[in-house]
Structure formats: C-alpha cells, structure tokens
CSV table of N, CA and C and ligand atoms in Angstrom, one decimal:
chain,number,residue,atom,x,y,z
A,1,UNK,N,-82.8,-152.4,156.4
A,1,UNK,CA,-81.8,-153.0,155.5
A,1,UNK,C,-80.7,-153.5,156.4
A,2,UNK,N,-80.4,-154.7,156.0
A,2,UNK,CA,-79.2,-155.4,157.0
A,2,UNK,C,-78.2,-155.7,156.0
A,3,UNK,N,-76.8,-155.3,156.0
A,3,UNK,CA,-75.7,-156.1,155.1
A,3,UNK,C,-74.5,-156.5,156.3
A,4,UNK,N,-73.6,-157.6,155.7
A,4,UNK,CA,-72.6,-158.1,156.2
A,4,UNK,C,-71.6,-157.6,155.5
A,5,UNK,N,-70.9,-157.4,156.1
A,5,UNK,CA,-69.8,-156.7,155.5
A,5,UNK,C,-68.1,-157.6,156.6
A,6,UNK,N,-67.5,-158.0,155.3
A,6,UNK,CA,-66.8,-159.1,156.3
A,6,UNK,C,-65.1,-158.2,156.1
A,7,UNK,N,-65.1,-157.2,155.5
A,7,UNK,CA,-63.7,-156.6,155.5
A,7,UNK,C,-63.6,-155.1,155.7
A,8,UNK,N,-62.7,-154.2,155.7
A,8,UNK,CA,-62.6,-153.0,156.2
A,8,UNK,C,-63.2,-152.3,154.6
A,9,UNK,N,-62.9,-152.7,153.9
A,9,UNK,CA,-62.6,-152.4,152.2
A,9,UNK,C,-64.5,-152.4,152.2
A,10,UNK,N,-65.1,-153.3,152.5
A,10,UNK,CA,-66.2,-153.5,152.3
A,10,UNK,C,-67.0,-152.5,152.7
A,11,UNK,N,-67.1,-151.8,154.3
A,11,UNK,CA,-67.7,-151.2,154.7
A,11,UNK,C,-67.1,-149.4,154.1
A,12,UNK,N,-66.2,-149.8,153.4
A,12,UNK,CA,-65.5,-148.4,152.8
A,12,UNK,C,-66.5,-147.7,152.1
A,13,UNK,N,-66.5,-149.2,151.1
A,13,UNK,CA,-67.5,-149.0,149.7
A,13,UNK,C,-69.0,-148.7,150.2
A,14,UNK,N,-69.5,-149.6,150.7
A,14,UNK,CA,-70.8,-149.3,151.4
A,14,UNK,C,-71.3,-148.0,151.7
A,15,UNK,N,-69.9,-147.5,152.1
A,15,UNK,CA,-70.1,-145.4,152.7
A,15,UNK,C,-69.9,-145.2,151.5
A,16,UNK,N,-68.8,-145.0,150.0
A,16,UNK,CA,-69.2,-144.3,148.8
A,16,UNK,C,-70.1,-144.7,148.5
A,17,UNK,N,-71.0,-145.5,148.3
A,17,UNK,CA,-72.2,-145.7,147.6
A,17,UNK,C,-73.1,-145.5,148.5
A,18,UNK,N,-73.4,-144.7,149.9
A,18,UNK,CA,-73.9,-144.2,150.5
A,18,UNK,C,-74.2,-142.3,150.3
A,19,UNK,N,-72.1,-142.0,150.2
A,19,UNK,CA,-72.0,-140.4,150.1
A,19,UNK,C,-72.2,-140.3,148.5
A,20,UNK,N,-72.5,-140.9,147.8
A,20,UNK,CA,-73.2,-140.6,146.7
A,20,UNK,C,-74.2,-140.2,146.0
A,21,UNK,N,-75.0,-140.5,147.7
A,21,UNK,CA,-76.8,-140.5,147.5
A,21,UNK,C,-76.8,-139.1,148.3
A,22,UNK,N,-76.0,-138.4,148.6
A,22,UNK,CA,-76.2,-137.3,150.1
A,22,UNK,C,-76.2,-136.0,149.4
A,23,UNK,N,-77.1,-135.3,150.1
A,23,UNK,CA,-77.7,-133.9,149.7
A,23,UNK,C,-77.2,-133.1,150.8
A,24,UNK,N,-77.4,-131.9,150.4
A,24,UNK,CA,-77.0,-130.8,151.3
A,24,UNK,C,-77.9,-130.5,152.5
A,25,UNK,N,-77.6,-130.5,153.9
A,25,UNK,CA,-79.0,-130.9,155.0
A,25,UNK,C,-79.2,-132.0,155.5
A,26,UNK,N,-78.4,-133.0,154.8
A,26,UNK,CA,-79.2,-134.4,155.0
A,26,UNK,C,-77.9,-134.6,157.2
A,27,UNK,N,-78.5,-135.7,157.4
A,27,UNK,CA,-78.1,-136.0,158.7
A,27,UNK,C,-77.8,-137.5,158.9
A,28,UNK,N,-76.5,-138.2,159.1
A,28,UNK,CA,-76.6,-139.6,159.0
A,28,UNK,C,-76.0,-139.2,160.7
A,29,UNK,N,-76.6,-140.7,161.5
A,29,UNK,CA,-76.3,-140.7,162.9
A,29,UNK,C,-75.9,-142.5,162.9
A,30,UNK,N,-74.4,-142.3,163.2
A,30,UNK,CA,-73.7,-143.6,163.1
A,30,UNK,C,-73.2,-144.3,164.5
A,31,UNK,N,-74.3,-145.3,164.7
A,31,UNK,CA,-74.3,-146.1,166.5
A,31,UNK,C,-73.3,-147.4,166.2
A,32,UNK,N,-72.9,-147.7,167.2
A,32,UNK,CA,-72.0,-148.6,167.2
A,32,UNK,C,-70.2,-148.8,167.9
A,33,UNK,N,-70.5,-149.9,168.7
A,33,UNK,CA,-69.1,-149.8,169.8
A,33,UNK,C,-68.1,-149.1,168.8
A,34,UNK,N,-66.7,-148.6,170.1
A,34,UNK,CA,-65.7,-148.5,169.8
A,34,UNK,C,-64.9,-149.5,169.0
A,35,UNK,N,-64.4,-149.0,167.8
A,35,UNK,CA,-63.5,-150.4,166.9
A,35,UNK,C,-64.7,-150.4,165.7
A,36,UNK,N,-66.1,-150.4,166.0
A,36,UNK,CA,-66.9,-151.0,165.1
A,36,UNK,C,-67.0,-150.5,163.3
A,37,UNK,N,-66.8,-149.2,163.5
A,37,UNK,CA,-66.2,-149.1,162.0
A,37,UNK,C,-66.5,-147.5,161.2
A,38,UNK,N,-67.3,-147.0,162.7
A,38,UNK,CA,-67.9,-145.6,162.0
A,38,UNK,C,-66.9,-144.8,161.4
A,39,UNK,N,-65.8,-144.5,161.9
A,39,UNK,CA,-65.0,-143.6,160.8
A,39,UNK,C,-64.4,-144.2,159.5
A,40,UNK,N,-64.4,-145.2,159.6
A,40,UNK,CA,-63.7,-145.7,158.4
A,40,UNK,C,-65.1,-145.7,157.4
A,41,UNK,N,-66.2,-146.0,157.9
A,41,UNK,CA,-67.7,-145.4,157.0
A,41,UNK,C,-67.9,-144.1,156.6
A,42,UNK,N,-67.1,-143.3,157.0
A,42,UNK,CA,-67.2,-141.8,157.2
A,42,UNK,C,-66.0,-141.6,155.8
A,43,UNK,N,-64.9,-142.5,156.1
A,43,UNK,CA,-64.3,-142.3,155.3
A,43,UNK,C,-64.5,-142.7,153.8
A,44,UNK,N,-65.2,-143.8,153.7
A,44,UNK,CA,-66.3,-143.5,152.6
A,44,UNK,C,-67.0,-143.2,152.3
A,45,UNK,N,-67.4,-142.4,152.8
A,45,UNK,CA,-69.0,-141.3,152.2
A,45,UNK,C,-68.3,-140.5,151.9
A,46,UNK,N,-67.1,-139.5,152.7
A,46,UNK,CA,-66.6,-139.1,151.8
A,46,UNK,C,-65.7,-138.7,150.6
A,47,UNK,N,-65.1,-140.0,150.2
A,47,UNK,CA,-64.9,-140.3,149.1
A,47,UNK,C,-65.9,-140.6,148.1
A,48,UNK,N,-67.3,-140.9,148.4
A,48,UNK,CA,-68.3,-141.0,147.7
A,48,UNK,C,-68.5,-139.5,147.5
A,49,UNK,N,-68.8,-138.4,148.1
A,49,UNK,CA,-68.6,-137.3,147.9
A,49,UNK,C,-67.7,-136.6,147.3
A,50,UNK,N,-66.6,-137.1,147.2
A,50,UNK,CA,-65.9,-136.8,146.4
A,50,UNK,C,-64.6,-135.3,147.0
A,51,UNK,N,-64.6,-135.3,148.0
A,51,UNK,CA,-63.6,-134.8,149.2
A,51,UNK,C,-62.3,-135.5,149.2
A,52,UNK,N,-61.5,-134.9,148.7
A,52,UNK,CA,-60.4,-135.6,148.7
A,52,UNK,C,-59.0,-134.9,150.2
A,53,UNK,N,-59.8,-133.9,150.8
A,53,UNK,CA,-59.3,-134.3,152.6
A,53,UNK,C,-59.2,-135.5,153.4
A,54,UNK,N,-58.5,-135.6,154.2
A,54,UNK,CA,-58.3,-136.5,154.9
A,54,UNK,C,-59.4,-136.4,155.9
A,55,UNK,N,-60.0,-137.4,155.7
A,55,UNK,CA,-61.0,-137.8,157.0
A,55,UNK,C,-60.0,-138.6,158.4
A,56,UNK,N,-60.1,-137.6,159.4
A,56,UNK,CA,-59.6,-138.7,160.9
A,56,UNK,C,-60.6,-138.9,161.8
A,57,UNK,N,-60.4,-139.0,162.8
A,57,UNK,CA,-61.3,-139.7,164.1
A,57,UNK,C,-61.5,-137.7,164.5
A,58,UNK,N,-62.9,-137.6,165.2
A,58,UNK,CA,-63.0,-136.2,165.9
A,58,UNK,C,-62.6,-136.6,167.0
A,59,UNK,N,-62.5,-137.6,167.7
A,59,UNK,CA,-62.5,-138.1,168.9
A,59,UNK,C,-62.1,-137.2,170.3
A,60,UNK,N,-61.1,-136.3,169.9
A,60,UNK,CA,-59.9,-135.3,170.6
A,60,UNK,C,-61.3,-134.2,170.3
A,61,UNK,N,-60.9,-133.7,169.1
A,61,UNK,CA,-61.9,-132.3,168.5
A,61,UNK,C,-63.1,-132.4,168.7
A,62,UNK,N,-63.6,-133.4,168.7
A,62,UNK,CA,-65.3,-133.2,168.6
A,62,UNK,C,-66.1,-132.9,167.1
A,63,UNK,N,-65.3,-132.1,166.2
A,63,UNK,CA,-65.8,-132.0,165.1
A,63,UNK,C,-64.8,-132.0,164.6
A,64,UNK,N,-65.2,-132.6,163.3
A,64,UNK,CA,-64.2,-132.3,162.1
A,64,UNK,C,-64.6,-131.0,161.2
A,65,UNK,N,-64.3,-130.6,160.1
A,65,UNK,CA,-65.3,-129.8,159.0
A,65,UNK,C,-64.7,-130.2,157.7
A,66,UNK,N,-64.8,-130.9,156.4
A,66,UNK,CA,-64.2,-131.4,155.5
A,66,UNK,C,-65.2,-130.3,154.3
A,67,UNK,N,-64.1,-129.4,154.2
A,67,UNK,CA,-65.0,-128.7,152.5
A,67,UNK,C,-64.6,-129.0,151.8
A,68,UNK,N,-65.8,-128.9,151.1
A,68,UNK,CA,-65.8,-129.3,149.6
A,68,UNK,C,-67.6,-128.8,148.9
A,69,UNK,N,-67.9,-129.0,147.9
A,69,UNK,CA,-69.0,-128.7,147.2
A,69,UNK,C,-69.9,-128.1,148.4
A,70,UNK,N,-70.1,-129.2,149.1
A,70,UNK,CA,-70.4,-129.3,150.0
A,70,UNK,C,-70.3,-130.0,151.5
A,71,UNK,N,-69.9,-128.9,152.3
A,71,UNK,CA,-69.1,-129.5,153.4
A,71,UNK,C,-69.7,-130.5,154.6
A,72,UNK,N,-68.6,-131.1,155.1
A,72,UNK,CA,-69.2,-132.3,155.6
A,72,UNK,C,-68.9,-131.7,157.3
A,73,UNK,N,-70.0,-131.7,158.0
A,73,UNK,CA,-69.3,-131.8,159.8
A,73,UNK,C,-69.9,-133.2,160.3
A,74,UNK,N,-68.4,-133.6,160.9
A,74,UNK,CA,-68.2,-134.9,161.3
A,74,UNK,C,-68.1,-134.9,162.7
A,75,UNK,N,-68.8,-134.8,163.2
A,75,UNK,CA,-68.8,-135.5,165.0
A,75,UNK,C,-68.6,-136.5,165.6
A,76,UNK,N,-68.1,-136.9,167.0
A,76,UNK,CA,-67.7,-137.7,167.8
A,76,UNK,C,-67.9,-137.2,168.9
A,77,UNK,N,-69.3,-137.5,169.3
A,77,UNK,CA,-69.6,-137.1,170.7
A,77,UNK,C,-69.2,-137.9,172.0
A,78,UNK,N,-68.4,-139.2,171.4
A,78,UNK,CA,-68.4,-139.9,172.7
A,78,UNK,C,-67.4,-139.5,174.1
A,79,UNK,N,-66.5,-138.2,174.0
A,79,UNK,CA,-66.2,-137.4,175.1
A,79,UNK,C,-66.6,-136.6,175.7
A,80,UNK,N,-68.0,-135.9,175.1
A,80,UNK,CA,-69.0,-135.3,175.7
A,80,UNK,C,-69.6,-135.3,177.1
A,81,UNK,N,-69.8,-135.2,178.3
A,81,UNK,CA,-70.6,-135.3,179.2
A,81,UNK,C,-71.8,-134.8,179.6
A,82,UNK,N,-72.2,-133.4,179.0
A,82,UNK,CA,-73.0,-132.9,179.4
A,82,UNK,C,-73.7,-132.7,178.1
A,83,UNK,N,-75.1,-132.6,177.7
A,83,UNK,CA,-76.2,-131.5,176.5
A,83,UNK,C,-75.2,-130.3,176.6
A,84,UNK,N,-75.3,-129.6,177.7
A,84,UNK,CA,-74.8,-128.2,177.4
A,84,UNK,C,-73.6,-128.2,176.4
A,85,UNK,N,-72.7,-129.2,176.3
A,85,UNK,CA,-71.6,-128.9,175.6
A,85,UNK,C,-72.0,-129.0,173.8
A,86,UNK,N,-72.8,-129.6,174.1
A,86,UNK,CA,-73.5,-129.8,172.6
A,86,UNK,C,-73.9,-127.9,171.9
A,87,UNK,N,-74.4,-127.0,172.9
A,87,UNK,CA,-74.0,-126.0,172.8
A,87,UNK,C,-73.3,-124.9,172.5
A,88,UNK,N,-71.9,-125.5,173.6
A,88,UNK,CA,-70.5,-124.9,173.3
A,88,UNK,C,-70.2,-124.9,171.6
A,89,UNK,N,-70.5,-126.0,170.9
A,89,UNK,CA,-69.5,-126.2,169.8
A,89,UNK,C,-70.8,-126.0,168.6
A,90,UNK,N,-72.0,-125.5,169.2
A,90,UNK,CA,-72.8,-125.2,167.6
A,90,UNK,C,-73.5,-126.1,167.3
A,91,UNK,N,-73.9,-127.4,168.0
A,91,UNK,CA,-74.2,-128.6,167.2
A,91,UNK,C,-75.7,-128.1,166.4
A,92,UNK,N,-76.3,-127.6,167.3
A,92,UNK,CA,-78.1,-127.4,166.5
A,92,UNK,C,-77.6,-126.5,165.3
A,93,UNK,N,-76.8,-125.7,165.0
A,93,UNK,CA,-76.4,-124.5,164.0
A,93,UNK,C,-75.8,-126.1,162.6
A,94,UNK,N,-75.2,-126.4,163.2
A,94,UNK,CA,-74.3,-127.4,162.2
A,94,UNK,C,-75.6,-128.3,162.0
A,95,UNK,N,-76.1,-128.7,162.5
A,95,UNK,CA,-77.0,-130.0,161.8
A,95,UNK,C,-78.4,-129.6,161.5
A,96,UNK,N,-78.5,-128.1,161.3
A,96,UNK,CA,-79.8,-127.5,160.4
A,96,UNK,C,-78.7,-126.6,159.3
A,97,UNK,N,-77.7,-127.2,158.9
A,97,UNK,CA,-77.3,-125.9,157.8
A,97,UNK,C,-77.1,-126.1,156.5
A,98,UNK,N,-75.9,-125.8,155.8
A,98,UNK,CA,-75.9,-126.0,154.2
A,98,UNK,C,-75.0,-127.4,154.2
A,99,UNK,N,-75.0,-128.0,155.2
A,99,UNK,CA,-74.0,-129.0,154.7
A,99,UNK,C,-74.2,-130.2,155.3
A,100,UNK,N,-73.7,-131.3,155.6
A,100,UNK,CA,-74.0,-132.6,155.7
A,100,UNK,C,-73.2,-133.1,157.2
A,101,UNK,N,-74.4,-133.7,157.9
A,101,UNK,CA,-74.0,-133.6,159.2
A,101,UNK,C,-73.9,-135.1,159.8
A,102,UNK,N,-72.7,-135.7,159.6
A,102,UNK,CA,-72.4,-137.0,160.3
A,102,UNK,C,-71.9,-137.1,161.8
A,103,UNK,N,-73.1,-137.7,162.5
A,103,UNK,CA,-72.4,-137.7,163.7
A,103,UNK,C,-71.8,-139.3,164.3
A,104,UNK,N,-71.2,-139.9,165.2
A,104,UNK,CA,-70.4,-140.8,165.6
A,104,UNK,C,-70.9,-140.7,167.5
A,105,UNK,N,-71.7,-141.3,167.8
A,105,UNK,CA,-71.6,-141.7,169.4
A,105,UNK,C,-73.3,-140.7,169.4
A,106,UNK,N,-73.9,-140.9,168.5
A,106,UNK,CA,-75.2,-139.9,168.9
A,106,UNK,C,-76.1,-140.3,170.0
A,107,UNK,N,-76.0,-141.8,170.6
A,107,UNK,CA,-76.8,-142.4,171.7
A,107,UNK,C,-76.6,-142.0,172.7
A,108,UNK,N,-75.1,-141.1,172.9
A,108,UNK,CA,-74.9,-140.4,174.1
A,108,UNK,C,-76.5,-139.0,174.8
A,109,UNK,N,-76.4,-138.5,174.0
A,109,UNK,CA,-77.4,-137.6,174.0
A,109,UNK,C,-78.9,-137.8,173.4
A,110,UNK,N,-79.2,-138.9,173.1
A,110,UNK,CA,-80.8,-139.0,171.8
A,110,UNK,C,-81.9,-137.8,172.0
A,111,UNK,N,-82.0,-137.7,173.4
A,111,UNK,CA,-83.2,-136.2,173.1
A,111,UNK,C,-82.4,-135.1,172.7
A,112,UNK,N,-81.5,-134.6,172.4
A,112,UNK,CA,-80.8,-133.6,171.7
A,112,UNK,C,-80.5,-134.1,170.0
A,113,UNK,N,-80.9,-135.1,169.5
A,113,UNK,CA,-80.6,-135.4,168.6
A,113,UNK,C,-81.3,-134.8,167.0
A,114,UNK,N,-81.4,-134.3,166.2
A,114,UNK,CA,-82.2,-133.9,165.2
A,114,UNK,C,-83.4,-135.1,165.0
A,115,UNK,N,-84.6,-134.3,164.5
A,115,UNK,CA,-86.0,-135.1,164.7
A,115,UNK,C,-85.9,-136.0,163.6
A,116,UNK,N,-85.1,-136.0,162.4
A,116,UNK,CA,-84.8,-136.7,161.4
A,116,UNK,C,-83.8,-137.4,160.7
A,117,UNK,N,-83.4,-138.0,160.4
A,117,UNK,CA,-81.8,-138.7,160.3
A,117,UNK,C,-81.8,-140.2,158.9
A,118,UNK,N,-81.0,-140.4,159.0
A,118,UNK,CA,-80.6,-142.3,158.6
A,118,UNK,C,-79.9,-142.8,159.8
A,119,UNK,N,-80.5,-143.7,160.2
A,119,UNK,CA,-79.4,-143.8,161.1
A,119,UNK,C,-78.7,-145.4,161.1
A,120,UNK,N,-77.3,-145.5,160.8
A,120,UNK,CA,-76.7,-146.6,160.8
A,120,UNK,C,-76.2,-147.3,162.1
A,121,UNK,N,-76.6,-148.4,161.7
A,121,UNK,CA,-75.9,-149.1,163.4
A,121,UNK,C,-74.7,-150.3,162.8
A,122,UNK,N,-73.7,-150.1,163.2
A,122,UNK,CA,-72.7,-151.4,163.1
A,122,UNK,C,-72.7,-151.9,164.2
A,123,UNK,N,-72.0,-153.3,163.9
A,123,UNK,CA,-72.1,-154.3,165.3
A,123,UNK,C,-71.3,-155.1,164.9
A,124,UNK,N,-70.0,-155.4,165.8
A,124,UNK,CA,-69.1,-156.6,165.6
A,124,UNK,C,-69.5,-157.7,165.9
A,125,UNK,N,-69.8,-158.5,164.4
A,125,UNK,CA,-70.3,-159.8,164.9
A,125,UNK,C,-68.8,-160.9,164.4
A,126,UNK,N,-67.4,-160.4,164.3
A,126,UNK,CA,-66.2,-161.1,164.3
A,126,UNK,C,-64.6,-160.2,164.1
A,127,UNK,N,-63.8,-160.6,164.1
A,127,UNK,CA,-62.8,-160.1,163.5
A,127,UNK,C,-62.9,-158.9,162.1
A,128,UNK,N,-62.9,-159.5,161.4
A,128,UNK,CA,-63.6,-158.4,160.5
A,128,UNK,C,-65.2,-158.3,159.5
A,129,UNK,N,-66.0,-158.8,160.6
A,129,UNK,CA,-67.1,-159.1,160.3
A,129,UNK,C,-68.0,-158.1,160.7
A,130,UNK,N,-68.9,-157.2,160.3
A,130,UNK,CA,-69.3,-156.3,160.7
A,130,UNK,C,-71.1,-156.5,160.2
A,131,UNK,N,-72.2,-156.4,160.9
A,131,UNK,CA,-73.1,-156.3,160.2
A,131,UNK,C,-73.7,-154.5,160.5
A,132,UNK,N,-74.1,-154.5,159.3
A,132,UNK,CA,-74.7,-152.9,159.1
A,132,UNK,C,-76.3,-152.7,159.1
A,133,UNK,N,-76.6,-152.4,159.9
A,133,UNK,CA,-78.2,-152.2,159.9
A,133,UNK,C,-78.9,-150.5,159.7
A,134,UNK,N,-79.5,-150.3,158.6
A,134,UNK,CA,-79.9,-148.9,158.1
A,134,UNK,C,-81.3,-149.1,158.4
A,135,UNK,N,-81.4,-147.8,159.3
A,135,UNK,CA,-83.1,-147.2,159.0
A,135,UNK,C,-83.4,-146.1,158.6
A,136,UNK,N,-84.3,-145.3,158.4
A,136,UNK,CA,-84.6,-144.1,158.0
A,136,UNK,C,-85.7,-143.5,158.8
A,137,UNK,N,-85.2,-142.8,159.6
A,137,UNK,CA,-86.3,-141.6,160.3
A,137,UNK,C,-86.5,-140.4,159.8
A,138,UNK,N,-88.1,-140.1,159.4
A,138,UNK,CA,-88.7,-139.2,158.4
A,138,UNK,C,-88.6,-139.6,157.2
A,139,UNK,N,-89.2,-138.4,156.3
A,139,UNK,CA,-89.3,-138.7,155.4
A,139,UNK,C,-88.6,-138.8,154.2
A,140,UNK,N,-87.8,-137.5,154.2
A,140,UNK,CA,-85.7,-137.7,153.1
A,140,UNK,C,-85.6,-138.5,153.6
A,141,UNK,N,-85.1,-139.5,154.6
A,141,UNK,CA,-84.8,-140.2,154.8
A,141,UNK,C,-85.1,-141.8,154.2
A,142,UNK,N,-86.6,-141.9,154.2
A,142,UNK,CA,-87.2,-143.1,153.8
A,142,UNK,C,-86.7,-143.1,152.3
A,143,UNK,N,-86.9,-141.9,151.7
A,143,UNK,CA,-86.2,-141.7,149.9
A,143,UNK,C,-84.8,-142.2,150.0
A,144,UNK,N,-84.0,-141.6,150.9
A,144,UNK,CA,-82.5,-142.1,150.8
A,144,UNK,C,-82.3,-143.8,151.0
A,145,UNK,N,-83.3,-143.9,151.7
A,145,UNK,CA,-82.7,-145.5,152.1
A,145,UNK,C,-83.4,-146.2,151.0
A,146,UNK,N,-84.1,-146.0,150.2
A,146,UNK,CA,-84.9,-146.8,148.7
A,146,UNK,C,-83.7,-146.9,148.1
A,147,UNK,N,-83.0,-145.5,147.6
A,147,UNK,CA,-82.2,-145.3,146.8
A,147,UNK,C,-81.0,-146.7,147.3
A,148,UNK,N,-80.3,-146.2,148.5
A,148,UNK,CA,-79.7,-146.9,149.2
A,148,UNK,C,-79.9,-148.5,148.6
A,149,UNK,N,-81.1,-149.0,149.0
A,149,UNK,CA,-81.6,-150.4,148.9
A,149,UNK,C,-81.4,-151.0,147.7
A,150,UNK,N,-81.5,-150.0,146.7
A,150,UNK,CA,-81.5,-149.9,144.9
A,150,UNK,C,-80.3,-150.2,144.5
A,151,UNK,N,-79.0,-149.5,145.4
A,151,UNK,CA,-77.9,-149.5,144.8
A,151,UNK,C,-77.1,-150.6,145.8
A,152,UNK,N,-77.7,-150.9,146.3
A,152,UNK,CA,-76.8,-152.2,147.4
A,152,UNK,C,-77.6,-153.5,147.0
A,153,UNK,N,-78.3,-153.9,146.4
A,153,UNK,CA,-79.2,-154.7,145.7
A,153,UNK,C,-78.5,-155.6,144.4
B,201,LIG,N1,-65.7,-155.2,158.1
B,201,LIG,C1,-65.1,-154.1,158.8
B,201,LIG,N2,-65.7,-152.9,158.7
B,201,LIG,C2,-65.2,-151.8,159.4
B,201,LIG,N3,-64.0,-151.9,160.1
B,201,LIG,C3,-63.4,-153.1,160.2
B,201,LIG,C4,-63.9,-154.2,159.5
B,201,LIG,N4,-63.1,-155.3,159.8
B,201,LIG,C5,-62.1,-154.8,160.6
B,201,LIG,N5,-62.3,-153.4,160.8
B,201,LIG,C6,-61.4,-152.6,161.6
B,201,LIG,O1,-62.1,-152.0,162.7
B,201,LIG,C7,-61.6,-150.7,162.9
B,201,LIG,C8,-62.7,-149.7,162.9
B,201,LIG,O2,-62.2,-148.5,163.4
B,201,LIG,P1,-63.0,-147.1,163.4
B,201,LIG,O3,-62.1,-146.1,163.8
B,201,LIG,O4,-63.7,-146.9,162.0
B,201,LIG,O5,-64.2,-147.4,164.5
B,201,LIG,P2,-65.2,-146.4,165.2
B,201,LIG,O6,-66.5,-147.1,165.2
B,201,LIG,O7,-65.1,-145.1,164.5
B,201,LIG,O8,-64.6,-146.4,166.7
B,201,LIG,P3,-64.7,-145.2,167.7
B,201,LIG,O9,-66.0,-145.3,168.5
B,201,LIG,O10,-63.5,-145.4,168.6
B,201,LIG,O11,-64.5,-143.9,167.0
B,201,LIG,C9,-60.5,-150.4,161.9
B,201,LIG,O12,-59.3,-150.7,162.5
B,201,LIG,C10,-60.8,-151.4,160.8
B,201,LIG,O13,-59.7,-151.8,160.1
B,202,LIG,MG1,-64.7,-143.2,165.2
C-alpha cells in the first residue's frame, strides 16, 4: 500500500487510523531518513490508542514506555552501534511481550530484528510531501494491513 501524505496533520491521522487497528504483541518497524516523519506517526498511533502521554523522540533514551491499556515501547535505535546493546536495554523481552512494540531506525540492526512486523517506510518526496509505503511480514500482519487498506480506502 502506497499513500501521499502532503502535510504533518496528514501523516498524524494516518498513525490514528493505524493505532486503532493495534493489538497487544503486535510490532510496527518504522524506516525512513531523519526529518521523515516517524515520530510524529508514532504520535498518532498513539492517539489512535488512545494514550493521552506525551509522545517525544527516544532519540537520547533509546526507549520510550507510554502506559496505558496497553502499553506502548517506542524505540529509536539510530544511536545504537553495536547488537549487543540491543541487549543492554531488553529489546527481545520488550518486543515478545504484553504490549506494542514500535521501533524507529530498525535497518540499523535487520538480523536482530523480530521475524514478524508491519513495516512502514516514509520517504521525503518534498517539503511537506511524504509518501508512506506499508507492508506486512507474516501473517497478523497481512490481517492488519487489509484492515489498514479498508480503512484508508
Ligand atoms: N507530510 C508530513 N508528514 C510527516 N512529517 C512532516 C510532513 N511534512 C512536514 N513534516 C515535518 O517533518 C518533521 C518530521 O519529524 P519526525 O521527528 O517525525 O521525523 P523522524 O522520522 O522521527 O526523524 P528522526 O529519524 O530524526 O527521529 C516534522 O518537523 C514535521 O512537521
Ligand atoms: Mg524520530
């Protein structure tokens, strides 16, 4: 699935009508340069979820944790250097557990990555022109992105 998304507002909504389809377990992996728009996507899924914490950048932290019903851990691996650190902070514990595991810079690492996902890619194609490209690896996933397809349609 490909959408254009020509404003910040745009790709907001895109993520609630995204965190509205998200189960507990599930795994979104969000590629795309610096600027390109992953946290502010983040910031709508969680408002699609219905979290009324402030979503910011992990960038510094590495993880976020936003509770709620169901809690969200939010990653930013792109200051990472090593797999091993992916260790230090839990990542395999956090992205097999009760709650919803969005990560930000997952291309750093791909063979450390979980075997199943959605995974979004943004791409600045202008000023505020963004195109969004969704796929789904496995099989929750192929269900999420129908739904997905259904409600962005
Ligand atoms: N259509 C759009 N969709 C998303 N962001 C947009 C769009 N148009 C402009 N922007 C701007 O691009 C920036 C995206 O920043 P954001 O922090 O979400 O990027 P990021 O991909 O998380 O970057 P980083 O890799 O540094 O964490 C924001 O300043 C936002 O206002
Ligand atoms: Mg970011």
């Amino acid at each position: 699935m490909k959408i254009v998304s020509t404003a910040p507002e745009e790709t907001f909504s895109f993520g609630r009508r995204l965190g509205q389809l998200l189960r507990e377990g599930d795994v979104l992996c969000l590629i795309g340069d610096l600027g390109a728009g992953k946290t502010l996507l983040v910031q709508g899924i969680a408002d699609g979820l219905g979290l009324s914490e402030e979503v910011t950048s992990p960038t510094f932290t590495v993880m976020n944790v936003y509770e709620g019903t169901t809690p969200v851990y939010h990653f930013d691996l792109y200051r990472l250097e090593w797999p091993e650190q992916l260790e230090d902070i839990g990542f395999d514990e956090y992205t097999n557990a009760d709650g919803i595991a969005i990560i930000e810079w997952p291309d750093k690492f791909p063979d450390f990555m979980p075997d199943s996902y959605l995974r979004i890619e943004l791409t600045k194609i202008g000023d505020n022109d963004r195109l969004i490209t969704v796929a789904a690896q496995g099989a929750r996933y192929h269900l999420l992105y129908e739904e997905l397809t259904r409600d962005c349609s």
